[in-house]
PDB file of C-alpha atoms in Angstrom:
ATOM      1  CA  MET G   1       0.060   0.009   0.033  1.00 85.00           C
ATOM      2  CA  LEU G   2       2.769   2.405   0.790  1.00 86.00           C
ATOM      3  CA  GLU G   3       4.480   1.556  -2.706  1.00 86.00           C
ATOM      4  CA  GLU G   4       1.165   2.468  -4.345  1.00 84.00           C
ATOM      5  CA  PHE G   5       0.778   5.600  -2.432  1.00 80.00           C
ATOM      6  CA  ARG G   6       4.355   6.663  -3.302  1.00 78.00           C
ATOM      7  CA  LYS G   7       3.715   5.961  -7.007  1.00 79.00           C
ATOM      8  CA  PHE G   8       0.497   8.078  -6.859  1.00 76.00           C
ATOM      9  CA  VAL G   9       2.232  11.018  -5.109  1.00 71.00           C
ATOM     10  CA  MET G  10       5.107  10.891  -7.488  1.00 73.00           C
ATOM     11  CA  ARG G  11       2.976  11.097 -10.619  1.00 73.00           C
ATOM     12  CA  GLY G  12       3.283  14.174 -12.528  1.00 68.00           C
ATOM     13  CA  ASN G  13      -0.356  15.379 -12.294  1.00 75.00           C
ATOM     14  CA  VAL G  14      -0.155  15.149  -8.313  1.00 73.00           C
ATOM     15  CA  ILE G  15       3.010  17.367  -8.199  1.00 75.00           C
ATOM     16  CA  ASP G  16       1.651  19.780 -10.814  1.00 79.00           C
ATOM     17  CA  LEU G  17      -1.414  20.260  -8.501  1.00 80.00           C
ATOM     18  CA  ALA G  18       0.475  20.608  -5.433  1.00 81.00           C
ATOM     19  CA  VAL G  19       2.647  23.446  -7.241  1.00 81.00           C
ATOM     20  CA  GLY G  20      -0.638  24.957  -8.511  1.00 83.00           C
ATOM     21  CA  VAL G  21      -2.055  25.064  -5.030  1.00 87.00           C
ATOM     22  CA  VAL G  22       1.023  26.745  -3.644  1.00 87.00           C
ATOM     23  CA  VAL G  23       0.993  29.171  -6.493  1.00 85.00           C
ATOM     24  CA  ASP G  24      -2.680  29.853  -6.096  1.00 83.00           C
ATOM     25  CA  ALA G  25      -2.189  30.771  -2.360  1.00 85.00           C
ATOM     26  CA  SER G  26       0.426  33.351  -3.313  1.00 84.00           C
ATOM     27  CA  PHE G  27      -1.614  34.670  -6.321  1.00 81.00           C
ATOM     28  CA  THR G  28      -4.895  34.961  -4.046  1.00 81.00           C
ATOM     29  CA  ALA G  29      -2.901  37.020  -1.535  1.00 84.00           C
ATOM     30  CA  ILE G  30      -1.676  39.331  -4.314  1.00 84.00           C
ATOM     31  CA  VAL G  31      -5.111  39.641  -5.747  1.00 78.00           C
ATOM     32  CA  ASN G  32      -6.617  40.401  -2.227  1.00 78.00           C
ATOM     33  CA  SER G  33      -4.086  43.123  -1.717  1.00 84.00           C
ATOM     34  CA  LEU G  34      -4.780  44.505  -5.177  1.00 80.00           C
ATOM     35  CA  VAL G  35      -8.485  44.702  -4.610  1.00 77.00           C
ATOM     36  CA  LYS G  36      -8.230  45.941  -0.951  1.00 76.00           C
ATOM     37  CA  ASP G  37      -5.392  48.398  -1.286  1.00 84.00           C
ATOM     38  CA  VAL G  38      -5.456  49.436  -5.001  1.00 83.00           C
ATOM     39  CA  LEU G  39      -8.815  49.144  -6.591  1.00 79.00           C
ATOM     40  CA  MET G  40     -11.265  49.588  -3.633  1.00 75.00           C
ATOM     41  CA  PRO G  41      -9.898  52.980  -2.291  1.00 80.00           C
ATOM     42  CA  PRO G  42     -10.542  54.814  -5.641  1.00 84.00           C
ATOM     43  CA  ILE G  43     -13.802  53.019  -6.145  1.00 77.00           C
ATOM     44  CA  GLY G  44     -14.752  54.194  -2.503  1.00 75.00           C
ATOM     45  CA  LEU G  45     -13.547  57.737  -3.351  1.00 82.00           C
ATOM     46  CA  ILE G  46     -15.579  57.896  -6.456  1.00 84.00           C
ATOM     47  CA  LEU G  47     -18.582  56.812  -4.468  1.00 76.00           C
ATOM     48  CA  GLY G  48     -18.147  59.231  -1.832  1.00 78.00           C
ATOM     49  CA  GLY G  49     -15.457  57.698   0.551  1.00 72.00           C
ATOM     50  CA  ILE G  50     -17.441  54.454   0.926  1.00 71.00           C
ATOM     51  CA  ASP G  51     -15.536  51.370   2.096  1.00 70.00           C
ATOM     52  CA  PHE G  52     -17.405  48.268   1.064  1.00 76.00           C
ATOM     53  CA  SER G  53     -15.926  46.176   3.794  1.00 78.00           C
ATOM     54  CA  ASP G  54     -17.967  48.201   6.328  1.00 80.00           C
ATOM     55  CA  PHE G  55     -21.214  47.358   4.431  1.00 85.00           C
ATOM     56  CA  PHE G  56     -23.181  45.151   6.803  1.00 86.00           C
ATOM     57  CA  ILE G  57     -26.727  44.615   8.204  1.00 84.00           C
ATOM     58  CA  THR G  58     -27.013  43.926  11.813  1.00 84.00           C
ATOM     59  CA  LEU G  59     -29.467  40.836  12.347  1.00 84.00           C
ATOM     60  CA  LYS G  60     -29.426  40.573  15.959  1.00 83.00           C
ATOM     61  CA  GLY G  61     -28.043  43.180  18.694  1.00 77.00           C
ATOM     62  CA  ASP G  62     -27.426  46.778  18.814  1.00 78.00           C
ATOM     63  CA  HIS G  63     -28.345  48.518  15.380  1.00 78.00           C
ATOM     64  CA  GLY G  64     -26.433  51.655  16.102  1.00 80.00           C
ATOM     65  CA  ILE G  65     -22.839  50.364  15.603  1.00 80.00           C
ATOM     66  CA  SER G  66     -21.426  51.947  12.383  1.00 78.00           C
ATOM     67  CA  SER G  67     -18.310  49.651  11.681  1.00 80.00           C
ATOM     68  CA  LEU G  68     -18.069  46.051  11.094  1.00 84.00           C
ATOM     69  CA  ALA G  69     -14.987  45.600  13.372  1.00 83.00           C
ATOM     70  CA  ALA G  70     -16.976  47.211  16.373  1.00 85.00           C
ATOM     71  CA  ALA G  71     -20.131  45.087  15.708  1.00 84.00           C
ATOM     72  CA  GLN G  72     -17.835  41.816  15.554  1.00 84.00           C
ATOM     73  CA  LYS G  73     -16.191  42.752  18.717  1.00 87.00           C
ATOM     74  CA  ALA G  74     -19.389  43.399  20.437  1.00 86.00           C
ATOM     75  CA  GLY G  75     -20.504  39.747  19.154  1.00 85.00           C
ATOM     76  CA  LEU G  76     -23.345  40.918  17.030  1.00 86.00           C
ATOM     77  CA  VAL G  77     -24.959  38.744  14.454  1.00 86.00           C
ATOM     78  CA  THR G  78     -24.341  40.528  11.084  1.00 87.00           C
ATOM     79  CA  LEU G  79     -24.815  40.023   7.302  1.00 87.00           C
ATOM     80  CA  ASN G  80     -21.585  41.219   5.904  1.00 89.00           C
ATOM     81  CA  TYR G  81     -22.548  41.912   2.167  1.00 90.00           C
ATOM     82  CA  GLY G  82     -19.738  44.484   1.786  1.00 87.00           C
ATOM     83  CA  LEU G  83     -17.162  41.705   2.225  1.00 86.00           C
ATOM     84  CA  PHE G  84     -19.130  39.562  -0.268  1.00 89.00           C
ATOM     85  CA  ILE G  85     -18.917  42.395  -2.765  1.00 85.00           C
ATOM     86  CA  ASN G  86     -14.928  42.528  -2.209  1.00 79.00           C
ATOM     87  CA  THR G  87     -14.870  38.604  -2.681  1.00 82.00           C
ATOM     88  CA  ILE G  88     -16.879  38.872  -5.963  1.00 86.00           C
ATOM     89  CA  ILE G  89     -14.283  41.593  -7.267  1.00 80.00           C
ATOM     90  CA  ASN G  90     -11.438  39.265  -6.222  1.00 76.00           C
ATOM     91  CA  PHE G  91     -12.990  36.278  -8.242  1.00 83.00           C
ATOM     92  CA  LEU G  92     -13.550  38.503 -11.217  1.00 84.00           C
ATOM     93  CA  ILE G  93      -9.954  39.748 -11.128  1.00 80.00           C
ATOM     94  CA  ILE G  94      -8.730  36.030 -10.694  1.00 78.00           C
ATOM     95  CA  ALA G  95     -10.992  34.881 -13.379  1.00 82.00           C
ATOM     96  CA  PHE G  96      -9.763  37.487 -16.097  1.00 84.00           C
ATOM     97  CA  VAL G  97      -6.005  36.858 -15.289  1.00 78.00           C
ATOM     98  CA  LEU G  98      -6.619  33.128 -15.639  1.00 79.00           C
ATOM     99  CA  PHE G  99      -8.365  33.892 -18.856  1.00 86.00           C
ATOM    100  CA  LEU G 100      -5.565  35.759 -20.201  1.00 86.00           C
ATOM    101  CA  ILE G 101      -2.905  33.107 -19.000  1.00 82.00           C
ATOM    102  CA  ILE G 102      -4.865  30.290 -20.606  1.00 83.00           C
ATOM    103  CA  ARG G 103      -5.437  32.476 -23.876  1.00 88.00           C
ATOM    104  CA  ALA G 104      -1.743  32.999 -24.105  1.00 87.00           C
ATOM    105  CA  ILE G 105      -0.975  29.281 -23.478  1.00 82.00           C
ATOM    106  CA  ASN G 106      -3.464  28.291 -26.159  1.00 82.00           C
ATOM    107  CA  ARG G 107      -1.887  30.756 -28.638  1.00 84.00           C
ATOM    108  CA  LEU G 108       1.403  29.231 -28.041  1.00 81.00           C
ATOM    109  CA  GLN G 109       0.196  25.655 -28.277  1.00 75.00           C
ATOM    110  CA  THR G 110      -1.603  26.372 -31.693  1.00 65.00           C
ATOM    111  CA  ARG G 111       1.558  28.154 -33.099  1.00 62.00           C
ATOM    112  CA  LYS G 112       3.500  25.043 -32.292  1.00 59.00           C
ATOM    113  CA  ASP G 113       0.839  22.684 -33.841  1.00 58.00           C
ATOM    114  CA  VAL G 114       0.562  24.563 -37.246  1.00 60.00           C
ATOM    115  CA  PRO G 115       3.494  23.801 -39.487  1.00 67.00           C
ATOM    116  CA  ALA G 116       5.152  26.935 -40.962  1.00 71.00           C
ATOM    117  CA  ALA G 117       4.075  27.815 -44.340  1.00 81.00           C
ATOM    118  CA  VAL G 118       6.510  26.700 -47.000  1.00 83.00           C
ATOM    119  CA  PRO G 119       7.514  29.241 -49.641  1.00 88.00           C
ATOM    120  CA  GLU G 120       6.385  28.674 -53.010  1.00 90.00           C
ATOM    121  CA  GLU G 121       9.935  28.329 -54.411  1.00 90.00           C
ATOM    122  CA  VAL G 122      10.991  25.785 -51.855  1.00 88.00           C
ATOM    123  CA  GLN G 123       7.865  23.663 -52.873  1.00 89.00           C
ATOM    124  CA  LEU G 124       8.622  23.997 -56.521  1.00 90.00           C
ATOM    125  CA  LEU G 125      12.130  22.950 -55.774  1.00 91.00           C
ATOM    126  CA  ARG G 126      10.893  19.924 -53.802  1.00 91.00           C
ATOM    127  CA  GLU G 127       8.500  18.927 -56.660  1.00 91.00           C
ATOM    128  CA  ILE G 128      11.539  19.082 -59.134  1.00 91.00           C
ATOM    129  CA  ARG G 129      13.568  16.845 -56.851  1.00 91.00           C
ATOM    130  CA  ASP G 130      10.742  14.355 -56.455  1.00 89.00           C
ATOM    131  CA  SER G 131      10.281  14.096 -60.140  1.00 89.00           C
ATOM    132  CA  LEU G 132      13.859  13.615 -60.746  1.00 88.00           C
ATOM    133  CA  LYS G 133      14.078  10.832 -58.316  1.00 88.00           C
ATOM    134  CA  VAL G 134      11.365   8.993 -60.115  1.00 86.00           C
ATOM    135  CA  ARG G 135      13.055   9.286 -63.473  1.00 81.00           C
ATOM    136  CA  ASN G 136      16.377   8.316 -62.124  1.00 72.00           C
ATOM    137  CA  PRO G 137      16.060   5.729 -59.475  1.00 64.00           C
TER     138      PRO G 137
END
């Protein structure tokens, strides 16, 4: 059983998946910072200084608290739709970047699969060569 497990783990797909998970964790941290620190401040400024992370609805408890951090510290039950908006923006950015990466990979693969066009002169020379081989075996 241990030998079978070792073979499973050492397969290329499993190692590729492990590398992908590690890269994804790093990439997610970068995207989270991009959204939180770069994109959301200008969007909030355009919308009048609004911080999406503080958008919440108090379901149970004191409804007079104005920040999510204070509501969570007080132990209130909240519906954090602002954090959900941030998560959707994160997802859209990640999906777009992955689309660009896959698009670039697909373009590289199609270029390798398609043989280069042979110039007309070379094609004519090949035909002459082949006809001479047929005449003089």
